[in-house]
Coordinates of C-alpha atoms in Angstrom, one line a residue:
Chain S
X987 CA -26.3 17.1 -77.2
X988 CA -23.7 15.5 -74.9
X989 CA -25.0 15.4 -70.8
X990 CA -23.0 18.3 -69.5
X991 CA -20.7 17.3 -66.1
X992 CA -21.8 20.7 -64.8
X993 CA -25.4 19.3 -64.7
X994 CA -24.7 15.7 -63.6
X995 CA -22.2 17.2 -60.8
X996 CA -23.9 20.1 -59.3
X997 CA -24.7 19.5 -55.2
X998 CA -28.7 19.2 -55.6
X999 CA -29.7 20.6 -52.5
X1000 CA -33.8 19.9 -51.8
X1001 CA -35.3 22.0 -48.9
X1002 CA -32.1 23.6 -47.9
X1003 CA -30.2 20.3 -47.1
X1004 CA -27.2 18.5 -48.8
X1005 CA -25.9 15.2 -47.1
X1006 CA -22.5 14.6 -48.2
X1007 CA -23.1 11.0 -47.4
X1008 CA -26.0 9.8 -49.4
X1009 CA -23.5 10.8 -52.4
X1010 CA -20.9 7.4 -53.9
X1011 CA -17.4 8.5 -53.3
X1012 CA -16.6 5.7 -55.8
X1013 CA -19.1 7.0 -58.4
X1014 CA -17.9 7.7 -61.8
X1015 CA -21.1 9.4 -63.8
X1016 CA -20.2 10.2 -67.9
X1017 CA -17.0 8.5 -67.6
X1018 CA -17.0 4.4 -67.0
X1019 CA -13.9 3.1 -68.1
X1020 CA -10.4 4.4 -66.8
X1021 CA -8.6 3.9 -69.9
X1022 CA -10.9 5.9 -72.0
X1023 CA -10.5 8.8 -68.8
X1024 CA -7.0 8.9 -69.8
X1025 CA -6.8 9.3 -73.4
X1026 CA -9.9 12.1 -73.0
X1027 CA -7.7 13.8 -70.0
X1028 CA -5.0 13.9 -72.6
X1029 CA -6.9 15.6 -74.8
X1030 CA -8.7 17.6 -72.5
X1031 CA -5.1 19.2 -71.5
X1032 CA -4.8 20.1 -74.9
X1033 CA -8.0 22.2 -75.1
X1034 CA -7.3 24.1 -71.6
X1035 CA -4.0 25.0 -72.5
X1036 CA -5.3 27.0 -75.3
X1037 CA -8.8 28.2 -73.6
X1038 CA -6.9 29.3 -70.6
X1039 CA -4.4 31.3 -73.0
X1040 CA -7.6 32.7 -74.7
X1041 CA -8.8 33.8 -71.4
X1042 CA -5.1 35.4 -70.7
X1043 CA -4.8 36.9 -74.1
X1044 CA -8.4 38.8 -73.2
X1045 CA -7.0 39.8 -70.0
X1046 CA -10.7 40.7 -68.8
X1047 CA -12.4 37.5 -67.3
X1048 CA -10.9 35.5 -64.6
X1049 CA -11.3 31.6 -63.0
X1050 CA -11.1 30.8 -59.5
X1051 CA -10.5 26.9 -59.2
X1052 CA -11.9 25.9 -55.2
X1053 CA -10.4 22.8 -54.8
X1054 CA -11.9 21.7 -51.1
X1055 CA -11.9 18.5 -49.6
X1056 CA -10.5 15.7 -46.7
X1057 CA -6.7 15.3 -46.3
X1058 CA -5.9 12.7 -49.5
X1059 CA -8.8 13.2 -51.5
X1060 CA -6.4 14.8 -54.5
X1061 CA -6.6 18.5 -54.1
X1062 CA -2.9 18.1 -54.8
X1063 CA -3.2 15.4 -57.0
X1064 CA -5.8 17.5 -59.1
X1065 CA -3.2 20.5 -59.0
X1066 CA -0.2 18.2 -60.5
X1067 CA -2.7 16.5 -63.3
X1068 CA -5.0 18.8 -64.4
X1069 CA -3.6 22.5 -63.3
X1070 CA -0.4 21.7 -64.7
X1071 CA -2.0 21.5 -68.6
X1072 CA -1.8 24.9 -68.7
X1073 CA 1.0 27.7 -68.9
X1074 CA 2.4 28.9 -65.9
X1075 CA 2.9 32.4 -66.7
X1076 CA -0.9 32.8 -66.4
X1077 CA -1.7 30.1 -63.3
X1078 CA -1.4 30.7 -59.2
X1079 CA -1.9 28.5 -56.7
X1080 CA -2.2 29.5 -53.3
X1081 CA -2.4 27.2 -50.3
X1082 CA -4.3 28.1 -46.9
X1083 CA -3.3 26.3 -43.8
X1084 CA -4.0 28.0 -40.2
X1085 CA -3.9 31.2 -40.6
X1086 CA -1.2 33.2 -39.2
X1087 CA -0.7 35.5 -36.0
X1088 CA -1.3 38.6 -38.8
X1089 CA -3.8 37.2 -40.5
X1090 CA -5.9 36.5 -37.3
X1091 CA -5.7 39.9 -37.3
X1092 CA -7.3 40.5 -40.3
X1093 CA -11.2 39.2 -41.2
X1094 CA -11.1 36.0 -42.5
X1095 CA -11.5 37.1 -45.9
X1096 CA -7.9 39.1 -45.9
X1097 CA -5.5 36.6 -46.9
X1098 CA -8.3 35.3 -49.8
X1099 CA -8.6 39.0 -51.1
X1100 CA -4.8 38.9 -51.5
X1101 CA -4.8 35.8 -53.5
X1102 CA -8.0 36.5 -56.3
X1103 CA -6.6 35.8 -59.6
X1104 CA -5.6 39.3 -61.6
X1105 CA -8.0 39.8 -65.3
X1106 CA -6.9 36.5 -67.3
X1107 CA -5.3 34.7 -65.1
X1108 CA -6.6 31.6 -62.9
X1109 CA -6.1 30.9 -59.4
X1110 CA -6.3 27.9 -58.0
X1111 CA -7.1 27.2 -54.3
X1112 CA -6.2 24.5 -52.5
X1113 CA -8.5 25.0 -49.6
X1114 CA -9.7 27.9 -48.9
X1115 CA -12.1 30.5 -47.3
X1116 CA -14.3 27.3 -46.2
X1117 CA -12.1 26.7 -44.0
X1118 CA -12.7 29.1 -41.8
X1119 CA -16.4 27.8 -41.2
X1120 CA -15.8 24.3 -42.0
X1121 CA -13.1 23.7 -39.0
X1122 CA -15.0 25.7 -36.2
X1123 CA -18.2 24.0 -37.5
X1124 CA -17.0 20.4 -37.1
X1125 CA -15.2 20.8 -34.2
X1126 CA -17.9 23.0 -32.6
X1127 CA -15.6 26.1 -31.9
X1128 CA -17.8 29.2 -32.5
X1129 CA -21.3 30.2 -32.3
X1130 CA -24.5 29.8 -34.2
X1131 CA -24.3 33.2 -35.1
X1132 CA -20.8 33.9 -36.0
X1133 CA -21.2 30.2 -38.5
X1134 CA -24.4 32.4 -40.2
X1135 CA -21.9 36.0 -40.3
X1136 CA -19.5 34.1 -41.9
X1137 CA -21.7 32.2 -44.0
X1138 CA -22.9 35.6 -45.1
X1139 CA -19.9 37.2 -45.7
X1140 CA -19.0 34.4 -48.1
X1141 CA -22.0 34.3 -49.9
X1142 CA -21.5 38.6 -50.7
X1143 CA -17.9 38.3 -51.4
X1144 CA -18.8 35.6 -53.9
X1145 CA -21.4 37.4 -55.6
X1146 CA -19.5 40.6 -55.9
X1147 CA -16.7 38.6 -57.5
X1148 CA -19.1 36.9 -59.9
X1149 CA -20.3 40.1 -61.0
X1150 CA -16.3 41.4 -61.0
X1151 CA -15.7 38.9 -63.7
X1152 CA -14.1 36.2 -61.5
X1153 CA -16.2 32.6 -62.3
X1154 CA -16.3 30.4 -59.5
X1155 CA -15.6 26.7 -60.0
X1156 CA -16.0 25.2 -56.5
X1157 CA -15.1 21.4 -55.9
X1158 CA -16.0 19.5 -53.1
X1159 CA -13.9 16.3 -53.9
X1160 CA -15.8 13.5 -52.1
X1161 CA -13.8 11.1 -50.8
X1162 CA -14.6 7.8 -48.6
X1163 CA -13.5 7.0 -45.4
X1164 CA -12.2 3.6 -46.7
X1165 CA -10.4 4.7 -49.1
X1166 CA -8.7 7.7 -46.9
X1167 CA -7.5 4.5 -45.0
X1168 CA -5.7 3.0 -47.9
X1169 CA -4.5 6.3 -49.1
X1170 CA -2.9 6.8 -45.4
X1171 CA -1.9 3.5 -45.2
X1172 CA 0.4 4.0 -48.8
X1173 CA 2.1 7.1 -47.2
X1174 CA 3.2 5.5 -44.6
X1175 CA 4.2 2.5 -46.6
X1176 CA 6.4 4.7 -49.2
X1177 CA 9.3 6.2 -47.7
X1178 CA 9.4 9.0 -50.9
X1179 CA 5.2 9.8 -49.8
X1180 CA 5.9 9.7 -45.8
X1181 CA 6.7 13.3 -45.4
X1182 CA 3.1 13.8 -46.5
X1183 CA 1.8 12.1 -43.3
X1184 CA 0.8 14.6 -40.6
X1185 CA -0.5 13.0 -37.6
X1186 CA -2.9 15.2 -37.1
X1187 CA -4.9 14.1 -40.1
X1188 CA -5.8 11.2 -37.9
X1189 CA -7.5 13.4 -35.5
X1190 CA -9.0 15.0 -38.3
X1191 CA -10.7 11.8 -39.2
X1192 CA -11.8 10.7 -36.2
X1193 CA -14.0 13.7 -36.7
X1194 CA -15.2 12.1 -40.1
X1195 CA -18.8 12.2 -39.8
X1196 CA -18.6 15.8 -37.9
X1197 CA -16.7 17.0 -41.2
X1198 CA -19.3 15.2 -43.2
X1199 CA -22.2 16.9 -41.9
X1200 CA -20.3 20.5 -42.0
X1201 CA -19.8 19.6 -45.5
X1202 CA -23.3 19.2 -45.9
X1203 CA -24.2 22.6 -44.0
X1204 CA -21.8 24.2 -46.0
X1205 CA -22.6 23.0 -49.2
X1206 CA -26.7 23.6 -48.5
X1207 CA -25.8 27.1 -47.9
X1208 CA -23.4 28.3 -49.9
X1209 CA -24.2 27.0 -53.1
X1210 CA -25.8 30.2 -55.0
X1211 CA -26.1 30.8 -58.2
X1212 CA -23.3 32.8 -58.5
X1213 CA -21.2 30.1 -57.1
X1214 CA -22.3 26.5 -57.5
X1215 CA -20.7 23.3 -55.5
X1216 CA -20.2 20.8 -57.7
X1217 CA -19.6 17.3 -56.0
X1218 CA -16.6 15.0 -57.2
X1219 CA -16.5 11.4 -56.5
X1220 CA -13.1 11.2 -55.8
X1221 CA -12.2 7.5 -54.5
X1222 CA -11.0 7.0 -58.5
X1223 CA -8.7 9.3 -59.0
X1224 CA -8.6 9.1 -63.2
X1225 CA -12.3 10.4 -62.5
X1226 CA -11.9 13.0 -60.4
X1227 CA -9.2 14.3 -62.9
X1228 CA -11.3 13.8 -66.2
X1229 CA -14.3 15.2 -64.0
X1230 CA -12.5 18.3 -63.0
X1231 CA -10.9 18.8 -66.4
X1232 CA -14.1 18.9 -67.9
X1233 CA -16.1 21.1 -65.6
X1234 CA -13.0 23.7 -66.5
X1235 CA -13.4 23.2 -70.0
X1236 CA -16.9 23.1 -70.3
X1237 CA -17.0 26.2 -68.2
X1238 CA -14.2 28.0 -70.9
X1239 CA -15.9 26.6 -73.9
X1240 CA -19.2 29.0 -73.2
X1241 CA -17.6 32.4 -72.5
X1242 CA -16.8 31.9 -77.1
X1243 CA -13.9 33.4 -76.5
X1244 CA -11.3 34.8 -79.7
X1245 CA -8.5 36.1 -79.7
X1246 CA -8.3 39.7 -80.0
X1247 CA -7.9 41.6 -83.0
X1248 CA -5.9 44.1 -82.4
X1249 CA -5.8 47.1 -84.7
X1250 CA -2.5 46.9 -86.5
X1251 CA -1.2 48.4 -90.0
X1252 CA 0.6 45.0 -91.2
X1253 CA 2.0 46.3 -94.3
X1254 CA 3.4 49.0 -92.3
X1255 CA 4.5 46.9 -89.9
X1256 CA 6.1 44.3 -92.3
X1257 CA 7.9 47.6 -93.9
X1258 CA 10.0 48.3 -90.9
X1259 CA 10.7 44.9 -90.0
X1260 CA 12.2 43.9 -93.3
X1261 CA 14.2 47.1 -94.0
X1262 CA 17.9 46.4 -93.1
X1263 CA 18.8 46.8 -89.2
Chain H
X1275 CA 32.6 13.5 -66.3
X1276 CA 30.5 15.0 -68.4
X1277 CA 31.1 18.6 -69.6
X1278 CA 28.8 20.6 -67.3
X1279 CA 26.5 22.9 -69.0
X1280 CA 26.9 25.7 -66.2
X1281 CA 30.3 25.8 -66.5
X1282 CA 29.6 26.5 -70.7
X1283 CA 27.5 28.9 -70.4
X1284 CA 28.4 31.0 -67.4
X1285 CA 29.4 34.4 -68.8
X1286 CA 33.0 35.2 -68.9
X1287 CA 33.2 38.8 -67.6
X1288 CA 37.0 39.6 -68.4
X1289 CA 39.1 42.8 -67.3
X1290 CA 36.0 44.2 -66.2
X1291 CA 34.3 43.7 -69.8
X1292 CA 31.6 41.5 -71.4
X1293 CA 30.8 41.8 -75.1
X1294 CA 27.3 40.1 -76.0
X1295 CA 27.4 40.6 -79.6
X1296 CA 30.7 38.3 -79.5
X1297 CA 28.7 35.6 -78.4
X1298 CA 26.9 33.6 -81.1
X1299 CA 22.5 33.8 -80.8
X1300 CA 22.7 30.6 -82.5
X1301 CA 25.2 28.5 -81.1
X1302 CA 24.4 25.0 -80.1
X1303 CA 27.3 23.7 -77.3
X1304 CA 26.7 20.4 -75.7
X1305 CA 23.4 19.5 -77.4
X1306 CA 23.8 19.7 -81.5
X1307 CA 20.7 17.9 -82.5
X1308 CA 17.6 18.9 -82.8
X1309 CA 16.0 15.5 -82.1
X1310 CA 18.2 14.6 -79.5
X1311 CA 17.7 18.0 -77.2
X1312 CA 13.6 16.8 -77.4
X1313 CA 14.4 13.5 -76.2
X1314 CA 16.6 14.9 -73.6
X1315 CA 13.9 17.2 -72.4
X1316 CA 10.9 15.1 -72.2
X1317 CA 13.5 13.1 -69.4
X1318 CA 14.4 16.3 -68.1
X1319 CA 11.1 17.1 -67.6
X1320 CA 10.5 13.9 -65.2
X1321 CA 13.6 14.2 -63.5
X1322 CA 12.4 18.4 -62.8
X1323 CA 9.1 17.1 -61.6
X1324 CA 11.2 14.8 -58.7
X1325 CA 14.1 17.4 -57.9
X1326 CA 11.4 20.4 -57.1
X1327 CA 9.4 18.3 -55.2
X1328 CA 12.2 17.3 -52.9
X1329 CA 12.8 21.1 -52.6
X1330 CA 9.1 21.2 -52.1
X1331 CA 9.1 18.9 -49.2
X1332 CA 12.4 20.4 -47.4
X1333 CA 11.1 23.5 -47.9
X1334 CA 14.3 25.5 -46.5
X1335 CA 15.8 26.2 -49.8
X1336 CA 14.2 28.1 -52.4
X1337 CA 15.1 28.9 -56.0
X1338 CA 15.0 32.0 -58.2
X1339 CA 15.1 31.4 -61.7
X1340 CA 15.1 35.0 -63.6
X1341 CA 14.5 35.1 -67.3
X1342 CA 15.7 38.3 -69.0
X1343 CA 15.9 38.8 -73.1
X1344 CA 14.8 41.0 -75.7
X1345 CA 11.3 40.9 -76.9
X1346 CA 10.4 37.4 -79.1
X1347 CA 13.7 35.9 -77.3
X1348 CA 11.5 33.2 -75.6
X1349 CA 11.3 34.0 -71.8
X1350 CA 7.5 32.8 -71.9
X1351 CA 8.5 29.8 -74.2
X1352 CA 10.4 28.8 -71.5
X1353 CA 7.7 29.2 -69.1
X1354 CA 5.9 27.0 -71.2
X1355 CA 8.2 24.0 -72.3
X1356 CA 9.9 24.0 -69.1
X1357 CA 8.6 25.6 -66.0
X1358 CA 5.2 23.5 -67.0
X1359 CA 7.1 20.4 -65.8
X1360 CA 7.0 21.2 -62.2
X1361 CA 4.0 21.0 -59.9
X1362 CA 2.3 24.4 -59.9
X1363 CA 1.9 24.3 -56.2
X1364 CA 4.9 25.1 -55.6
X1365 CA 5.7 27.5 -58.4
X1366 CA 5.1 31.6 -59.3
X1367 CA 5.3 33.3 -62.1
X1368 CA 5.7 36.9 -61.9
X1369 CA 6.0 39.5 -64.4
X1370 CA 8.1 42.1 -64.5
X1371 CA 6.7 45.5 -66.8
X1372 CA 6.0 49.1 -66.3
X1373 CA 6.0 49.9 -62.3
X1374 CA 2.3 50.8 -61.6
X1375 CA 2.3 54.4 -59.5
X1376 CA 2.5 52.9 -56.3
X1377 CA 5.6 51.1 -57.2
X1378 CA 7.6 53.7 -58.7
X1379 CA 6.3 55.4 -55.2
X1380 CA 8.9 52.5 -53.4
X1381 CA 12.1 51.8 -53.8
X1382 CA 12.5 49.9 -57.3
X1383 CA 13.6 46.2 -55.0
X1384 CA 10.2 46.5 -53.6
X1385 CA 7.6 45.0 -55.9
X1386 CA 10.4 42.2 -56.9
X1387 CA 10.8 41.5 -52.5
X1388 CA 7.0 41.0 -52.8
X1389 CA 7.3 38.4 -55.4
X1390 CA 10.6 35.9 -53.7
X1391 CA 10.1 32.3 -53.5
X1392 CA 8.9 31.0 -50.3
X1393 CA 11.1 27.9 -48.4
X1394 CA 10.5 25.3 -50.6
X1395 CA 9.4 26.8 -53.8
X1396 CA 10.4 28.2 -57.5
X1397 CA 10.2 31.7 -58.9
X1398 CA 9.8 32.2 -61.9
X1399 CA 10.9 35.6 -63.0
X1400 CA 9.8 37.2 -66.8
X1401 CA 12.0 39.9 -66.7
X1402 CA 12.9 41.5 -63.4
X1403 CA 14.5 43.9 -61.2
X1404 CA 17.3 44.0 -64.2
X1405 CA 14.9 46.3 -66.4
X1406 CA 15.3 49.0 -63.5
X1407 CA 18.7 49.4 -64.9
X1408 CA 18.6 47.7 -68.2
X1409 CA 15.9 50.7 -69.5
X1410 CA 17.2 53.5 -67.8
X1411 CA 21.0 52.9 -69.2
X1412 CA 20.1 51.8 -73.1
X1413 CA 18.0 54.9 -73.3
X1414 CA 19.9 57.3 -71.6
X1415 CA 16.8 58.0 -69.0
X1416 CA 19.3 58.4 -65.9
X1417 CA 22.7 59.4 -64.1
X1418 CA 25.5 57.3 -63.8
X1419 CA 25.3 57.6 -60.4
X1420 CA 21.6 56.3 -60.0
X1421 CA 23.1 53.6 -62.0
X1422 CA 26.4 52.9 -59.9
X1423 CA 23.3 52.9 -57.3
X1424 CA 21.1 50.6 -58.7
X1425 CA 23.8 48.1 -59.9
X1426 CA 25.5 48.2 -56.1
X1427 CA 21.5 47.5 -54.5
X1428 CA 21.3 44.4 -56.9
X1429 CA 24.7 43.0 -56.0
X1430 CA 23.3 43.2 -51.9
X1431 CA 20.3 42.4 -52.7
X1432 CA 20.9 39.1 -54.2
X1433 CA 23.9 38.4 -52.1
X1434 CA 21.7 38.5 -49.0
X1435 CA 19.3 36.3 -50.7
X1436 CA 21.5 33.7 -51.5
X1437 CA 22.8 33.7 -48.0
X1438 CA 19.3 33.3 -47.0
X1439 CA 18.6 30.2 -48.8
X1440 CA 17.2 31.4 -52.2
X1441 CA 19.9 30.0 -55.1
X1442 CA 19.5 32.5 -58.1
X1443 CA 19.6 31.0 -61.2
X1444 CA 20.1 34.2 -64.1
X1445 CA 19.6 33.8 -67.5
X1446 CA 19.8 36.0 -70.5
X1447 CA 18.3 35.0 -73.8
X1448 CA 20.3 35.7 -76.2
X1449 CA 18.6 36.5 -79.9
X1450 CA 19.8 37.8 -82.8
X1451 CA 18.5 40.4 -84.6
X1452 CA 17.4 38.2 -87.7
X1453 CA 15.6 35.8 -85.7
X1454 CA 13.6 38.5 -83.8
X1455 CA 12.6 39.9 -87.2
X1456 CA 11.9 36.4 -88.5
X1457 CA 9.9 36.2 -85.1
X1458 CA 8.0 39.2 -85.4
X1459 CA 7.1 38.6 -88.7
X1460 CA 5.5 34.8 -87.5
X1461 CA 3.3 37.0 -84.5
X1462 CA 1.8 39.4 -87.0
X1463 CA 1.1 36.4 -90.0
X1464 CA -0.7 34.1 -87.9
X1465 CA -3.8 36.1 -86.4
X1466 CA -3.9 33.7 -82.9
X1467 CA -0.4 35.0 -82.3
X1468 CA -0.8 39.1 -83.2
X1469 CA -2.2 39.5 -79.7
X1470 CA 1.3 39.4 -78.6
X1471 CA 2.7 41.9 -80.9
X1472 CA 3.1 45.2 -79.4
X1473 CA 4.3 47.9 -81.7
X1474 CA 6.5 49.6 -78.5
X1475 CA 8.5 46.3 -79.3
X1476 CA 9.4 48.1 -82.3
X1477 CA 10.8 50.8 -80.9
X1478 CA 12.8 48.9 -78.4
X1479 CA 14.1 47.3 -81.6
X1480 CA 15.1 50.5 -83.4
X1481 CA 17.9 50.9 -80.2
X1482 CA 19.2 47.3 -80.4
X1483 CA 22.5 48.2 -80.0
X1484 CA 22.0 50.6 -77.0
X1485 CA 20.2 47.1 -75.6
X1486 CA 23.2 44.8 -76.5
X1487 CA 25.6 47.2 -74.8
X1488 CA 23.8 47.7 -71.8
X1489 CA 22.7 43.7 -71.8
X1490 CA 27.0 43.4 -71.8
X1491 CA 27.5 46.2 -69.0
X1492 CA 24.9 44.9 -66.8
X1493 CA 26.3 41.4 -66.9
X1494 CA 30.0 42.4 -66.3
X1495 CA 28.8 44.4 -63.4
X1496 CA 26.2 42.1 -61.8
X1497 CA 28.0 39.0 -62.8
X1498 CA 28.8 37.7 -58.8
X1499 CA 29.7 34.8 -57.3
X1500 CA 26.6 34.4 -55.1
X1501 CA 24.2 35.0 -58.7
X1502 CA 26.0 34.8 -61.9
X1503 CA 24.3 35.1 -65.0
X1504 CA 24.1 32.4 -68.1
X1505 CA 24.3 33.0 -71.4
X1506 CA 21.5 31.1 -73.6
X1507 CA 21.6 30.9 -76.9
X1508 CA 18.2 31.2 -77.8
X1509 CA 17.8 31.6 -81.9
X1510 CA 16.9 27.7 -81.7
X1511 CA 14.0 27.3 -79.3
X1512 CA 15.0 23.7 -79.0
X1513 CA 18.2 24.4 -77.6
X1514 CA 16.9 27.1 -75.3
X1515 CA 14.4 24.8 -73.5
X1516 CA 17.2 21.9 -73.5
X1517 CA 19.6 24.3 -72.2
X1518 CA 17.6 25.7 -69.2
X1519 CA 16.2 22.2 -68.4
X1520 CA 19.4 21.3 -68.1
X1521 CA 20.8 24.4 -66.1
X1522 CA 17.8 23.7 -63.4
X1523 CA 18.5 20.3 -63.3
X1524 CA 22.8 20.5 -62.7
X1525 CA 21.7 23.1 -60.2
X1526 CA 19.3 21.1 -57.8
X1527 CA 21.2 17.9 -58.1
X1528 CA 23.6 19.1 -56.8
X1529 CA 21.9 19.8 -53.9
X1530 CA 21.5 16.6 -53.0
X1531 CA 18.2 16.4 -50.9
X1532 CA 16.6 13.3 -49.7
X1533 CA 13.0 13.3 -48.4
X1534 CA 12.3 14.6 -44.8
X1535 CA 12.8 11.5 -42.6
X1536 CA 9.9 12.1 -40.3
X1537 CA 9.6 10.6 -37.0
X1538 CA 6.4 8.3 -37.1
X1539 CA 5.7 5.6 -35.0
X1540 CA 4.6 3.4 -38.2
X1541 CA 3.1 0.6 -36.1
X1542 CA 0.9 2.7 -33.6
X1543 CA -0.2 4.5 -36.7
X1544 CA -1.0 1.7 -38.9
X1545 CA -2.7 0.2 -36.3
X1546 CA -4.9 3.3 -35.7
X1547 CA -6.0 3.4 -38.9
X1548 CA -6.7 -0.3 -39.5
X1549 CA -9.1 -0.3 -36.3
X1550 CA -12.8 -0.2 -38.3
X1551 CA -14.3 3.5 -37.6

């Protein structure tokens, strides 16, 4: 039996902690040589194409792709090469930035409950609800308590999703603080990638090793059953696109899906199709 | 010049009038082989990829693309072979079917307001606010003046949002009744496909010609400058994802975005990120 990327990938968090930075950003377990990443990821689109449509044609069980992570470690990248294998019609991705004046408004959890994928459908999130513990928590702007109410309220909303239907596939993609540099460095270099450049992502990482250890926190408490962390090594980015593409199918691949039979009188069917119009 | 494919395809609403069944299911203009339209698309697909990502990264203008055709006339095909090409970030899908009770509680523009492009993004459309009227008028389920209505909200509606920024691309697949038979008849032979077949699609069959006549009335009336409507030929599925491609592709071209010139001080930046952390 093949070593499972669920298994090798899964944060391991030993006595409630998880440090982000005793984990090789440049990693690249089950998967060695680029090459052979490519011609597997091609295949690998392949097979989600048709286990996402299984899952649409069901129209019971849902995915929610959590694609968290620094600015540059691919959550985009991952959305263009791997989200994109599969049809549209059943795939939404929604984006969370700083919240707005309404959503402020709201709990945190608001603008998340109005993006949940509907019964066969995946949604993909680029960023998401961690935000709104992972920013305060780096950059020290809450309390202890409010951190553990929010912590909390994740973990419920989580587990009541789980139990809804809705599988969790969260991905921490693990990037290096080297290679953020060289990925900065090309934006700025290429005229068609500089409108990606904000200048606060350099703020952003002067806070690295404040982000890193909220990472960890996060991680160490948030990753339930329910809802598992698994941890990409994302400096390659032909692994972190085979990775990800293979926790999603690996994931699909043990729900045994079919597609439904539907109770349907062919010959009568067949009857009134092929008598003239 | 080449022979633009919008200017072929744009319906020709005359004295008031426009008569689908004179137009040909299976025609083929501009693209007449098979092999060729593939070609064409696989480099239509690249060239899609670039020209909604520049939208993407203006994001002022946004574009609607609405897909409306009988049952088995390829609107999801579509979806598939073409909308696929584009980054799903900055793409939606939305179905149009029954109103749920809440939305028949609105007015009928509401759930299809909820579902507009943002700055910067593609709609995608499967079916739309056009079954509000197309329904009601093929099976007789209505006044003409709720009609008159209807048609007169459309017409503001989409005026206003192509003032607003939102280019509306409309296009009705055009099938013939033998190659929805010949289509039907594939979805109940090959049991991965029968999931789709829904025997209300039958029904909707038995009034073809009340469909085809309101399909021609809806076009003449809705048929404006600010959102005409195209007519696909969509009996070859080739020629329907060539033709669309293509339609998408004349459309944003000739837009003629650039990327966002951003104001960066490149040096102060560069050297910010070269100093060691």
């Amino acid at each position: 039996m093949a070593d499972e990327i669920r298994d090798v990938l899964r944060a391991q968090v030993i006595d409630g902690v998880f440090t982000l930075a005793a984990h090789d950003a440049g990693a690249t377990p089950l998967m060695t040589d680029k090459s052979d990443a490519k011609d597997a990821l091609d295949d690998l689109r392949v097979e989600l194409f048709d286990l996402h449509e299984l899952m649409f044609a069901n129209e019971e069980r849902s995915l929610l792709l959590v694609l968290q992570g620094t600015d540059g470690s691919g959550k985009n990248g991952t959305i263009k090469h791997v989200v994109s294998a599969m049809n549209p019609a059943g795939v939404s991705v929604a984006s969370f930035t700083e919240p707005t004046a309404e959503e402020r408004d709201h709990h945190f959890l608001w603008r998340v409950e109005r993006q949940l994928p509907r019964p066969g459908h995946l949604a993909v999130f680029d960023r998401s609800h961690y935000e709104d513990i992972l920013v305060p928590m780096a950059t020290g702007a809450t309390t202890e308590d409010e951190l553990d109410q929010r912590i909390e309220d994740i973990n419920e909303f989580e587990e009541r999703l789980s139990s809804d239907g809705t599988t969790i596939v969260k991905c921490l993609l693990h990037l290096s603080y080297d290679e953020q540099r060289q990925r900065f460095l090309r934006r700025l270099d290429r005229p068609d990638k500089r409108w990606k450049f904000n200048v606060s992502d350099l703020d952003t990482r002067a806070r690295w090793d404040d982000y890193q250890r909220a990472y960890g926190r996060v991680v160490a408490e948030t990753n339930t059953e329910a809802a598992p962390w698994y941890i990409i090594p994302a400096d390659h980015k032909w692994y972190r696109n085979w990775a990800i593409a293979t926790l999603l199918a690996e994931t699909w691949r043990d729900w045994n899906l079919a597609y439904p039979q539907i109770d349907l009188d062919l010959a009568e069917l067949r009857s009134r199709l092929e008598s003239p119009g």
